[in-house]
Coordinates of C-alpha atoms in Angstrom, one line a residue:
Chain A
M170 CA -182.8 -68.9 15.4
T171 CA -182.8 -69.2 12.1
D172 CA -180.8 -72.4 12.1
E173 CA -183.5 -73.6 14.8
N174 CA -186.7 -72.8 12.4
A175 CA -184.8 -73.3 9.6
S176 CA -186.7 -76.7 8.9
V177 CA -190.0 -75.5 9.7
D178 CA -192.6 -74.4 7.0
P179 CA -193.1 -70.5 7.0
R180 CA -196.4 -71.4 5.3
F181 CA -199.7 -70.9 6.7
E182 CA -203.4 -72.0 4.4
R183 CA -205.3 -69.2 5.3
V184 CA -204.2 -65.9 7.2
A185 CA -206.6 -63.6 8.2
I186 CA -205.7 -60.0 9.0
I187 CA -207.5 -57.8 11.4
G188 CA -207.3 -54.3 11.0
L189 CA -205.5 -53.0 7.6
G190 CA -203.5 -49.8 8.1
L191 CA -199.6 -49.6 8.4
I192 CA -198.7 -52.8 9.7
G193 CA -201.8 -54.5 8.8
G194 CA -200.9 -53.8 5.5
S195 CA -197.5 -54.5 5.4
L196 CA -198.1 -57.8 6.4
G197 CA -200.2 -58.4 3.5
H198 CA -197.7 -57.1 0.9
A199 CA -194.7 -59.0 3.2
I200 CA -197.0 -62.0 2.8
K201 CA -197.7 -61.9 -1.2
R202 CA -193.7 -61.2 -1.5
G203 CA -193.0 -64.6 0.2
K204 CA -195.9 -66.1 -1.0
L205 CA -196.7 -67.7 2.7
A206 CA -200.1 -67.8 2.2
A207 CA -202.6 -69.3 -0.2
H208 CA -205.6 -66.5 1.0
V209 CA -205.6 -63.5 3.0
A210 CA -208.5 -63.0 4.4
G211 CA -209.0 -59.1 6.1
Y212 CA -211.2 -56.7 7.9
A213 CA -210.8 -53.4 8.6
R214 CA -214.0 -50.8 10.7
S215 CA -214.3 -48.9 7.1
A216 CA -215.7 -49.8 4.1
E217 CA -213.1 -47.4 2.5
T218 CA -210.2 -49.4 3.5
R219 CA -211.9 -52.0 2.5
A220 CA -212.1 -51.8 -0.9
R221 CA -208.8 -49.8 -1.2
A222 CA -206.8 -52.8 0.3
L223 CA -208.6 -55.2 -2.1
E224 CA -208.0 -53.0 -5.0
I225 CA -204.2 -52.9 -3.8
G226 CA -204.3 -56.4 -3.2
F227 CA -202.8 -56.8 0.0
V228 CA -205.9 -59.0 0.8
D229 CA -207.6 -61.8 -1.2
S230 CA -211.0 -61.3 0.8
A231 CA -212.3 -58.3 2.5
H232 CA -214.8 -59.2 5.3
E233 CA -217.6 -57.1 6.9
T234 CA -216.7 -58.3 10.1
A235 CA -213.9 -59.7 11.9
A236 CA -215.4 -62.9 13.1
D237 CA -216.5 -63.8 8.9
A238 CA -212.6 -62.6 8.6
V239 CA -211.3 -65.4 10.9
K240 CA -213.2 -68.0 10.1
N241 CA -211.4 -71.5 9.0
A242 CA -207.7 -69.3 9.3
D243 CA -204.6 -70.6 10.7
L244 CA -203.1 -67.8 11.4
V245 CA -204.9 -64.7 12.8
V246 CA -202.6 -61.7 13.5
I247 CA -204.7 -58.8 15.3
C248 CA -203.2 -55.9 14.0
T249 CA -205.6 -52.7 15.6
P250 CA -204.5 -50.1 17.7
V251 CA -204.0 -51.6 21.7
G252 CA -207.1 -50.3 22.8
A253 CA -209.5 -52.1 20.6
L254 CA -207.7 -55.7 21.0
G255 CA -210.1 -57.1 23.5
P256 CA -213.7 -56.5 22.1
V257 CA -212.4 -57.7 18.5
A258 CA -211.1 -60.9 21.0
A259 CA -214.3 -61.3 21.7
E260 CA -216.0 -61.9 18.5
I261 CA -214.1 -63.6 17.3
E262 CA -213.5 -66.6 20.1
P263 CA -216.7 -68.2 19.1
H264 CA -215.4 -68.1 15.6
L265 CA -211.5 -69.4 15.6
K266 CA -210.4 -72.5 14.0
R267 CA -208.9 -75.3 16.5
G268 CA -205.0 -75.3 16.0
A269 CA -205.1 -71.7 14.5
I270 CA -202.1 -69.3 15.8
L271 CA -203.5 -66.2 17.4
T272 CA -201.4 -63.4 17.2
D273 CA -200.8 -59.4 17.3
V274 CA -199.0 -56.9 16.6
G275 CA -199.5 -54.4 19.8
S276 CA -196.9 -52.6 21.5
V277 CA -197.5 -53.5 24.7
K278 CA -197.7 -56.6 25.8
M279 CA -198.6 -57.0 29.7
A280 CA -202.0 -55.5 28.8
V281 CA -202.4 -57.8 25.9
V282 CA -202.0 -60.9 27.4
R283 CA -204.7 -59.4 30.1
D284 CA -207.4 -58.0 27.0
I285 CA -207.1 -61.3 24.2
G286 CA -205.9 -64.0 27.0
P287 CA -209.6 -64.5 28.5
Y288 CA -210.8 -65.0 24.6
V289 CA -208.7 -67.8 23.8
P290 CA -210.8 -71.0 23.4
E291 CA -208.9 -74.1 24.8
G292 CA -206.9 -75.4 21.2
V293 CA -206.0 -72.1 19.7
H294 CA -202.3 -71.0 19.9
F295 CA -202.1 -67.7 21.1
I296 CA -198.7 -66.4 21.3
P297 CA -198.4 -62.8 21.7
G298 CA -196.1 -60.4 19.0
H299 CA -194.6 -56.9 18.6
P300 CA -192.7 -56.5 15.0
I301 CA -190.5 -53.5 15.4
A302 CA -190.7 -51.7 13.1
G303 CA -193.0 -48.7 11.4
T304 CA -192.8 -45.3 9.8
E305 CA -195.3 -42.1 10.8
Q306 CA -197.8 -42.7 8.1
S307 CA -201.3 -44.7 8.4
G308 CA -203.6 -45.8 6.4
P309 CA -204.4 -48.7 4.1
D310 CA -201.9 -46.4 1.9
S311 CA -198.6 -46.5 3.9
G312 CA -197.9 -50.3 4.4
F313 CA -195.2 -52.1 2.1
A314 CA -193.4 -55.5 2.1
E315 CA -190.0 -54.1 3.2
L316 CA -191.1 -52.7 6.3
F317 CA -189.5 -55.8 8.9
D318 CA -187.0 -56.4 7.0
G319 CA -183.7 -56.5 8.9
R320 CA -185.8 -55.2 12.0
W321 CA -186.7 -57.3 14.9
C322 CA -190.1 -59.0 16.0
I323 CA -190.1 -60.0 19.7
L324 CA -192.6 -62.7 20.4
T325 CA -193.8 -63.4 24.1
P326 CA -195.7 -66.5 23.9
G327 CA -196.6 -67.8 27.5
P328 CA -195.3 -70.1 29.9
G329 CA -197.3 -73.0 28.7
A330 CA -197.1 -72.3 25.0
D331 CA -197.0 -74.8 22.3
R332 CA -193.0 -75.4 21.0
D333 CA -194.6 -76.4 18.0
A334 CA -197.0 -73.1 17.3
V335 CA -193.9 -70.9 18.4
A336 CA -191.4 -72.2 16.1
K337 CA -194.4 -71.9 13.4
L338 CA -195.0 -68.1 14.2
A339 CA -191.1 -67.7 14.2
A340 CA -190.4 -69.3 10.9
F341 CA -193.6 -67.0 9.5
W342 CA -191.8 -63.8 10.9
Q343 CA -188.5 -64.4 9.5
A344 CA -190.1 -65.0 6.1
C345 CA -191.4 -61.8 6.4
G346 CA -187.8 -60.4 6.9
S347 CA -187.7 -60.2 10.8
K348 CA -185.4 -61.5 13.0
V349 CA -187.2 -62.6 16.1
D350 CA -186.3 -62.6 19.7
Y351 CA -188.6 -63.5 22.6
M352 CA -189.4 -62.4 25.8
E353 CA -191.3 -62.1 29.3
P354 CA -193.8 -59.4 28.3
K355 CA -193.1 -57.3 31.4
H356 CA -189.5 -56.9 30.1
H357 CA -190.9 -56.5 26.4
D358 CA -192.8 -53.6 27.9
L359 CA -189.9 -52.0 29.8
V360 CA -187.6 -52.0 27.1
L361 CA -190.5 -50.4 24.9
A362 CA -190.7 -48.1 27.1
I363 CA -187.8 -46.5 26.3
V364 CA -186.3 -47.5 23.0
S365 CA -189.9 -46.8 21.5
H366 CA -192.7 -45.0 23.9
L367 CA -190.6 -42.2 25.4
P368 CA -189.0 -40.7 22.2
H369 CA -192.6 -40.6 20.6
L370 CA -193.9 -38.9 24.3
I371 CA -190.8 -36.4 24.1
A372 CA -191.5 -35.8 20.5
Y373 CA -195.0 -34.6 21.3
N374 CA -194.2 -32.9 24.0
I375 CA -191.5 -30.5 22.3
V376 CA -194.0 -30.4 19.3
G377 CA -196.3 -29.0 21.6
T378 CA -194.0 -26.6 23.5
A379 CA -193.5 -25.0 20.8
D380 CA -196.4 -24.4 19.2
D381 CA -197.6 -22.7 22.4
L382 CA -194.5 -20.1 22.5
E383 CA -195.2 -16.5 22.4
T384 CA -191.6 -14.5 21.4
V385 CA -191.2 -17.1 18.2
T386 CA -194.0 -17.3 15.9
E387 CA -195.0 -20.9 14.2
S388 CA -194.1 -20.0 11.3
E389 CA -190.1 -19.1 12.5
V390 CA -190.4 -22.4 14.3
I391 CA -191.5 -23.9 11.0
K392 CA -189.0 -22.1 9.0
Y393 CA -185.9 -23.3 10.9
S394 CA -186.4 -26.7 11.7
A395 CA -183.6 -27.6 9.8
G396 CA -181.9 -26.7 12.8
G397 CA -182.8 -30.3 14.0
F398 CA -186.7 -29.8 15.4
R399 CA -188.2 -31.3 11.8
D400 CA -186.1 -34.5 13.1
F401 CA -188.9 -34.9 16.4
T402 CA -192.6 -33.5 14.0
R403 CA -191.6 -36.9 12.4
L404 CA -192.4 -38.9 15.6
A405 CA -195.1 -36.7 16.6
S406 CA -196.9 -36.8 13.7
S407 CA -197.5 -41.0 14.2
D408 CA -200.7 -42.2 14.7
P409 CA -202.7 -40.5 18.0
T410 CA -205.2 -43.0 18.4
M411 CA -202.1 -45.5 18.4
W412 CA -200.5 -43.2 20.8
R413 CA -203.0 -42.9 23.2
D414 CA -203.8 -46.6 24.1
I415 CA -200.2 -47.3 24.5
C416 CA -199.8 -44.3 27.2
L417 CA -203.4 -45.8 28.2
N418 CA -201.7 -49.6 28.7
N419 CA -197.8 -49.1 29.7
K420 CA -198.5 -46.3 32.4
D421 CA -196.1 -48.2 34.8
A422 CA -193.1 -48.3 32.4
I423 CA -193.7 -45.2 31.0
L424 CA -194.0 -43.2 33.9
E425 CA -191.0 -44.9 35.2
M426 CA -188.9 -43.7 32.1
L427 CA -190.5 -40.2 31.7
G428 CA -189.2 -39.9 35.9
R429 CA -185.6 -40.9 35.0
F430 CA -185.8 -38.7 32.2
S431 CA -186.8 -35.8 34.2
E432 CA -184.0 -36.1 36.8
D433 CA -181.4 -36.5 34.1
L434 CA -182.9 -33.3 32.1
S435 CA -182.9 -30.9 35.2
A436 CA -179.5 -32.8 35.9
M437 CA -178.2 -31.3 32.5
Q438 CA -180.1 -27.7 33.3
R439 CA -178.3 -27.6 36.2
M440 CA -174.9 -27.8 34.4
I441 CA -176.2 -25.2 31.9
R442 CA -177.2 -22.8 34.8
W443 CA -174.0 -23.2 36.7
G444 CA -172.1 -23.1 33.3
D445 CA -170.2 -26.9 33.5
G446 CA -168.7 -27.1 30.5
E447 CA -166.7 -30.4 31.4
G448 CA -169.8 -31.8 32.8
L449 CA -171.8 -31.0 29.4
F450 CA -168.8 -32.2 27.4
N451 CA -169.0 -35.3 29.1
L452 CA -172.8 -36.4 28.6
F453 CA -172.3 -35.2 24.7
T454 CA -169.6 -37.3 24.2
R455 CA -170.6 -40.7 25.6
T456 CA -173.9 -40.6 23.4
R457 CA -171.8 -40.7 20.4
A458 CA -170.8 -44.4 20.7
V459 CA -174.5 -45.5 20.6
R460 CA -175.4 -43.9 17.3
R461 CA -172.0 -45.5 15.9
S462 CA -173.6 -49.5 17.9
I463 CA -176.7 -49.0 16.1
I464 CA -175.9 -48.3 12.4
E465 CA -173.6 -51.1 12.7
A466 CA -176.2 -53.3 13.8
G467 CA -178.4 -52.1 10.5
Q468 CA -180.5 -50.7 12.2
D469 CA -180.2 -46.9 10.7
T470 CA -178.1 -45.5 8.3
A471 CA -174.8 -43.8 7.7
A472 CA -175.7 -41.3 5.6
P473 CA -175.8 -37.7 6.8
N474 CA -179.2 -36.7 8.0
F475 CA -180.4 -40.1 7.7
G476 CA -179.8 -39.8 3.8
R477 CA -182.4 -37.3 3.0
T478 CA -182.4 -36.0 -0.2
P479 CA -180.8 -32.2 -0.6
A480 CA -183.7 -29.9 -0.6
Q481 CA -185.6 -27.8 -3.3
K482 CA -184.3 -24.4 -3.9
K483 CA -187.0 -22.1 -3.4
Chain B
M79 CA -184.7 -9.9 -0.5
T80 CA -184.0 -12.2 -4.2
D81 CA -185.2 -8.9 -5.9
E82 CA -183.5 -6.4 -3.8
N83 CA -180.5 -8.2 -4.3
A84 CA -180.7 -8.9 -8.0
S85 CA -178.4 -6.8 -9.0
V86 CA -175.6 -7.3 -6.6
D87 CA -172.1 -9.0 -7.5
P88 CA -172.1 -12.1 -5.0
R89 CA -168.4 -12.7 -5.8
F90 CA -165.5 -12.0 -3.7
E91 CA -162.0 -12.1 -4.9
R92 CA -160.3 -13.2 -2.0
V93 CA -162.7 -15.3 1.0
A94 CA -161.3 -16.4 3.7
I95 CA -162.8 -19.1 5.9
I96 CA -161.4 -20.3 9.6
G97 CA -162.3 -23.5 10.6
L98 CA -162.2 -26.3 8.2
G99 CA -164.8 -28.7 9.3
L100 CA -168.4 -29.6 8.4
I101 CA -169.5 -25.6 7.7
G102 CA -166.1 -24.2 6.3
G103 CA -165.9 -27.3 4.8
S104 CA -169.8 -26.9 3.0
L105 CA -168.5 -23.5 2.4
G106 CA -165.4 -23.6 0.8
H107 CA -167.7 -26.5 -1.8
A108 CA -170.3 -24.5 -2.2
I109 CA -168.3 -21.2 -2.7
K110 CA -166.0 -23.3 -5.8
R111 CA -169.3 -24.6 -7.5
G112 CA -170.9 -21.0 -7.6
K113 CA -167.8 -20.1 -8.9
L114 CA -167.5 -17.4 -6.2
A115 CA -164.3 -16.0 -5.6
A116 CA -160.9 -16.0 -7.5
H117 CA -159.1 -17.6 -4.0
V118 CA -160.8 -19.3 -1.2
A119 CA -157.9 -19.4 1.4
G120 CA -158.5 -21.7 4.5
Y121 CA -157.2 -21.9 8.3
A122 CA -157.2 -24.7 10.6
R123 CA -155.4 -25.8 13.4
S124 CA -154.6 -29.0 12.5
A125 CA -152.0 -29.4 10.3
E126 CA -153.8 -32.9 8.8
T127 CA -156.7 -31.3 8.4
R128 CA -155.6 -28.5 6.2
A129 CA -153.5 -31.0 4.2
R130 CA -157.1 -32.8 3.7
A131 CA -158.8 -30.1 2.9
L132 CA -156.3 -28.7 0.2
E133 CA -156.4 -32.1 -0.9
I134 CA -160.1 -32.3 -1.3
G135 CA -159.8 -28.8 -3.0
F136 CA -162.1 -26.3 -1.5
V137 CA -159.3 -24.3 -0.3
D138 CA -157.0 -22.9 -2.7
S139 CA -154.5 -22.0 -0.1
A140 CA -154.1 -23.4 3.7
H141 CA -152.4 -21.4 5.9
E142 CA -150.8 -22.0 9.7
T143 CA -152.4 -18.8 11.5
A144 CA -155.5 -17.7 11.1
A145 CA -154.2 -14.1 11.0
D146 CA -151.9 -15.7 7.6
A147 CA -155.3 -16.8 6.1
V148 CA -157.2 -13.4 6.5
K149 CA -154.7 -11.1 4.7
N150 CA -155.9 -9.4 1.4
A151 CA -159.2 -11.4 2.2
D152 CA -162.2 -9.4 0.9
L153 CA -164.9 -11.4 3.3
V154 CA -164.1 -13.7 6.2
V155 CA -166.1 -16.3 7.7
I156 CA -165.1 -17.3 11.1
C157 CA -166.6 -20.9 11.4
T158 CA -164.9 -22.1 14.4
P159 CA -167.0 -23.2 17.6
V160 CA -168.9 -20.1 18.8
G161 CA -166.0 -20.8 22.0
A162 CA -163.3 -19.8 20.2
L163 CA -164.3 -17.0 18.5
G164 CA -163.3 -14.3 20.5
P165 CA -159.8 -15.2 20.0
V166 CA -159.6 -15.7 16.7
A167 CA -161.0 -12.6 16.7
A168 CA -158.4 -10.9 18.6
E169 CA -155.7 -12.7 16.4
I170 CA -156.8 -11.7 13.0
E171 CA -157.4 -8.4 14.4
P172 CA -154.6 -6.3 13.0
H173 CA -154.9 -8.1 9.7
L174 CA -158.1 -7.4 8.1
K175 CA -157.9 -5.6 4.9
R176 CA -160.1 -2.4 5.0
G177 CA -163.3 -2.8 3.9
A178 CA -163.8 -6.5 4.2
I179 CA -166.5 -7.8 5.4
L180 CA -166.4 -10.0 9.0
T181 CA -168.7 -12.6 9.7
D182 CA -169.4 -16.0 11.5
V183 CA -171.8 -18.7 11.2
G184 CA -172.2 -19.6 15.2
S185 CA -175.5 -20.6 16.7
V186 CA -175.7 -17.4 19.0
K187 CA -175.7 -14.3 18.0
M188 CA -175.9 -11.9 21.1
A189 CA -172.4 -13.9 22.3
V190 CA -170.8 -13.9 19.1
V191 CA -171.4 -9.7 19.1
R192 CA -169.6 -9.5 22.5
D193 CA -166.9 -11.8 21.8
I194 CA -166.1 -10.4 18.6
G195 CA -167.3 -6.9 18.3
P196 CA -164.1 -5.2 20.5
Y197 CA -161.9 -6.8 18.1
V198 CA -163.5 -5.1 14.8
P199 CA -161.0 -2.6 13.0
E200 CA -162.9 0.9 11.7
G201 CA -163.3 0.0 7.9
V202 CA -164.3 -3.5 8.4
H203 CA -167.8 -4.6 8.4
F204 CA -168.7 -6.9 11.0
I205 CA -172.4 -8.8 10.4
P206 CA -172.7 -11.9 12.4
G207 CA -174.3 -15.0 9.9
H208 CA -175.7 -18.1 11.0
P209 CA -176.5 -20.7 8.4
I210 CA -179.6 -22.8 9.8
A211 CA -178.2 -26.5 8.0
G212 CA -176.2 -29.5 9.1
T213 CA -175.4 -32.7 9.6
E214 CA -174.3 -35.2 12.4
Q215 CA -171.0 -35.5 11.0
S216 CA -168.0 -32.9 11.5
G217 CA -164.4 -32.9 10.4
P218 CA -162.7 -32.0 6.8
D219 CA -164.5 -34.6 4.6
S220 CA -168.0 -34.3 6.0
G221 CA -168.5 -31.0 3.9
F222 CA -170.6 -30.8 0.6
A223 CA -171.7 -28.3 -1.6
E224 CA -175.9 -28.9 -1.3
L225 CA -175.8 -28.3 2.8
F226 CA -176.8 -24.6 2.3
D227 CA -179.5 -25.3 -0.4
G228 CA -183.1 -24.2 -0.1
R229 CA -181.8 -23.6 4.0
W230 CA -182.0 -20.5 5.9
C231 CA -179.3 -17.9 6.7
I232 CA -180.1 -15.4 9.5
L233 CA -177.8 -12.6 9.4
T234 CA -177.9 -10.3 12.8
P235 CA -176.3 -7.0 11.4
G236 CA -175.7 -4.1 14.1
P237 CA -178.4 -0.5 13.7
G238 CA -175.0 1.1 12.1
A239 CA -174.1 -1.6 9.6
D240 CA -172.8 -0.7 5.9
R241 CA -176.4 -1.5 3.6
D242 CA -174.3 -2.5 0.6
A243 CA -171.9 -4.9 2.9
V244 CA -174.8 -6.4 4.4
A245 CA -176.5 -6.6 0.7
K246 CA -173.1 -8.6 -0.5
L247 CA -173.3 -10.5 2.7
A248 CA -176.8 -11.8 1.5
A249 CA -176.3 -12.2 -2.4
F250 CA -173.0 -14.2 -1.3
W251 CA -175.3 -16.7 0.8
Q252 CA -177.9 -16.9 -2.1
A253 CA -175.6 -17.8 -4.3
C254 CA -174.6 -20.4 -1.7
G255 CA -178.0 -21.5 -2.1
S256 CA -179.6 -20.3 0.6
K257 CA -182.7 -18.3 1.3
V258 CA -181.5 -15.2 3.9
D259 CA -183.6 -13.3 6.7
Y260 CA -182.5 -10.7 8.9
M261 CA -183.6 -10.4 13.4
E262 CA -182.2 -9.0 16.1
P263 CA -179.0 -10.7 18.2
K264 CA -181.2 -11.6 21.1
H265 CA -184.5 -12.9 18.9
H266 CA -181.8 -15.3 16.9
D267 CA -181.2 -16.9 19.9
L268 CA -184.6 -17.3 21.4
V269 CA -185.5 -19.0 18.0
L270 CA -182.5 -21.3 17.8
A271 CA -182.6 -22.4 21.7
I272 CA -186.5 -23.9 20.3
V273 CA -185.6 -24.8 16.6
S274 CA -181.7 -26.5 17.2
H275 CA -180.5 -26.4 20.7
L276 CA -183.5 -27.4 22.8
P277 CA -183.7 -30.8 20.1
H278 CA -180.4 -31.4 20.5
L279 CA -180.1 -31.5 24.5
I280 CA -183.2 -33.5 24.7
A281 CA -181.8 -36.0 21.9
Y282 CA -178.3 -36.2 24.4
N283 CA -180.5 -36.6 27.7
I284 CA -182.2 -39.4 26.9
V285 CA -179.9 -41.2 24.9
G286 CA -177.9 -40.3 28.5
T287 CA -181.1 -41.9 30.2
A288 CA -180.8 -44.7 28.0
D289 CA -177.2 -45.5 28.6
D290 CA -178.0 -45.6 32.2
L291 CA -180.8 -48.0 32.6
E292 CA -180.2 -51.1 35.2
T293 CA -183.3 -53.5 33.7
V294 CA -182.7 -52.9 29.9
T295 CA -179.5 -53.5 29.0
E296 CA -177.5 -51.3 26.2
S297 CA -177.9 -53.8 23.2
E298 CA -181.2 -54.2 23.8
V299 CA -181.6 -50.4 23.2
I300 CA -179.1 -51.4 20.0
K301 CA -181.5 -54.0 18.8
Y302 CA -184.9 -52.3 18.8
S303 CA -184.0 -48.9 18.1
A304 CA -185.8 -48.3 15.0
G305 CA -188.8 -47.9 17.8
G306 CA -188.2 -44.3 17.7
F307 CA -184.9 -44.2 19.6
R308 CA -183.0 -44.1 16.5
D309 CA -184.2 -41.1 15.6
F310 CA -182.1 -39.3 18.5
T311 CA -179.2 -40.5 18.6
R312 CA -178.5 -38.8 15.1
L313 CA -178.5 -35.5 16.9
A314 CA -177.0 -37.1 19.8
S315 CA -174.1 -37.3 17.3
S316 CA -173.6 -34.2 16.8
D317 CA -170.0 -32.5 17.8
P318 CA -169.7 -32.0 21.2
T319 CA -167.5 -29.4 21.5
M320 CA -170.2 -27.4 19.1
W321 CA -172.4 -28.0 21.9
R322 CA -170.6 -27.3 24.8
D323 CA -169.9 -24.2 23.6
I324 CA -173.7 -22.9 22.5
C325 CA -174.6 -24.3 26.0
L326 CA -172.4 -21.9 27.6
N327 CA -173.6 -19.1 25.2
N328 CA -177.0 -19.0 25.1
K329 CA -177.9 -19.9 28.9
D330 CA -180.6 -17.9 29.3
A331 CA -182.8 -18.4 26.3
I332 CA -182.0 -22.6 26.8
L333 CA -183.4 -22.4 30.2
E334 CA -186.1 -21.0 29.5
M335 CA -187.2 -23.6 26.9
L336 CA -186.4 -26.4 28.9
G337 CA -188.6 -24.5 31.9
R338 CA -191.6 -24.6 29.0
F339 CA -190.6 -28.3 28.2
S340 CA -190.2 -29.8 31.7
E341 CA -193.6 -27.9 32.4
D342 CA -194.9 -29.6 29.7
L343 CA -193.5 -33.2 30.0
S344 CA -195.1 -32.9 33.7
A345 CA -198.5 -32.1 32.4
M346 CA -198.2 -35.3 29.9
Q347 CA -196.8 -37.1 33.1
R348 CA -199.8 -36.1 34.4
M349 CA -202.3 -37.1 32.0
I350 CA -200.7 -40.4 31.6
R351 CA -200.8 -41.0 35.5
W352 CA -204.4 -40.5 35.7
G353 CA -206.0 -42.0 32.2
D354 CA -206.8 -39.2 30.8
G355 CA -207.2 -40.8 27.1
E356 CA -209.0 -37.4 25.4
G357 CA -206.4 -35.3 26.5
L358 CA -204.0 -37.3 25.3
F359 CA -205.6 -37.2 21.9
N360 CA -205.7 -34.1 21.9
L361 CA -202.3 -33.5 21.9
F362 CA -201.6 -36.0 20.4
T363 CA -203.3 -34.8 17.5
R364 CA -202.1 -31.1 16.9
T365 CA -198.8 -31.9 16.1
R366 CA -199.6 -33.2 13.2
A367 CA -199.8 -30.0 11.1
V368 CA -197.0 -28.6 12.3
R369 CA -194.9 -31.9 10.6
R370 CA -196.9 -31.2 7.4
S371 CA -195.5 -27.1 6.8
I372 CA -192.4 -28.2 7.6
I373 CA -192.6 -30.6 4.8
E374 CA -194.8 -28.1 2.4
A375 CA -192.1 -25.7 3.3
G376 CA -189.7 -27.7 2.2
Q377 CA -187.5 -28.4 4.9
D378 CA -188.0 -32.2 4.7
T379 CA -189.1 -34.5 2.7
A380 CA -192.6 -36.3 2.5
A381 CA -191.0 -39.9 2.7
P382 CA -191.4 -42.0 5.2
N383 CA -188.8 -42.8 7.8
F384 CA -187.0 -39.7 6.2
G385 CA -186.6 -41.7 3.2
R386 CA -184.2 -44.1 5.0
T387 CA -182.8 -46.7 2.3
P388 CA -184.7 -50.2 3.8
A389 CA -182.7 -52.1 6.4
Q390 CA -180.7 -54.8 5.1
K391 CA -181.3 -58.5 6.1
K392 CA -178.8 -59.5 8.4

């Protein structure tokens, strides 16, 4: 892809970012870093977020309505939780510039096509997208320019998508630091169910289980969390609205993956109950290779404990 | 505890470390850092590990048998996987010095009392222990002096344990950087089942589930692992022998916690199937407070993504 797009100019005259949280904010920072737009217009529901975004400087103008923000924009990126995409699309539809590219960053793609699709005017290029990057933090202060560096951004253009518009959007994401891939929306939702949705749901679930115990106190869980539990609490402190919307909008793929996970867990439970040491050893061995591959692919650090700084003595 | 032990000398004349992997090695480094022993004697099964430990310098002598290593030691710390504790205890029993303290670092404590207890000679102080610290790495090169800094070490002395010996061992662990707590072995095993054993088993399980999919390729799982999956692969690349032994030796507590986790997962699955957005939102909200407490307790970093260094562009 890099070679193919080498000649495409990744810059836009005016970009509108709808939603100024972790992803919208990081996108603003990445655009500023790469000088990828002459003007970045932003919209957020809360006046406080809009003021903060202007103050930090990752947008050049902040607007009280999404309709106002998208006027004359050549690229519109919707960065709200997935549940808000439909209403936003309905609101901005009459104000989109002819020839503009409309995209999003939602963690599900079939629902995005369903919710935004009906509101795309003739002459506007709708190309759904999803950068696979994030942290557990949210809000306008959580974004940073490097978030997308070395991470994949998946685009799911429809069958009739304009080739030039797709190439332009791909070049833009590459200039933001991403690597770009293409998928069918349905396959995207299945892949994300296993690499992202299931991990988050399991993390939320185990933190809930620990919180409910009568025999082990919350203070014990916290004190001894370096035994492994703390790793899960990072994912489990992600934005609740975002994750509720993902669950409601990728039901089938998530239920499929949860079903497989539960079956496997039952099989492991049985090995533990019956003392099948060989079976457990084999399961625990095959998983090491996966981490090695992830580190080799540049998707995680090789440093022990994710390179966490050593604890402070207290 | 710190005040209580302030007057206790944490140093030993001669310490023997049986098993020179991540924990044994880190202990050697911590002893050297704190000048806590005049001589550190080490034993490892493999000649290569013994040579490497001497070369790195976290032991002063390396011995071909555990029996040889413990001779004249005032403190003996068994750092092998839990399954090897019984045979090691049987081997060293006739060679332990009268008045010596015998301890271990095993992740389960009831089985340790069961396996080591019968081999403790009259006049030797057996005080089981467990530092809640580690990384996903193993072997003699994986240890470092700071591993125990700010982490808890749980001691489970029996009802007839010598007070002075317990205070001495506690002072030693504090000098290695740890904070010290006391528990009944049974309660320890229950606490560890939720803060450590269940997180590791779930991590191993999800990596296995992902590896078995026909619809999503392994290469896709690796490329998009920054969506959350990569966090699990760290725990799932821990030492397989260690984790097999933990499963075989903390069966009841692990099955209890797995049972609760599965029930909660089924309840969540039902919320997703029936589109219970409010229930999901509530679950996803209550977990944030737990992470905040862990960070406040100094048991994890507040930096986003565990403070991972930004990815390299490739």
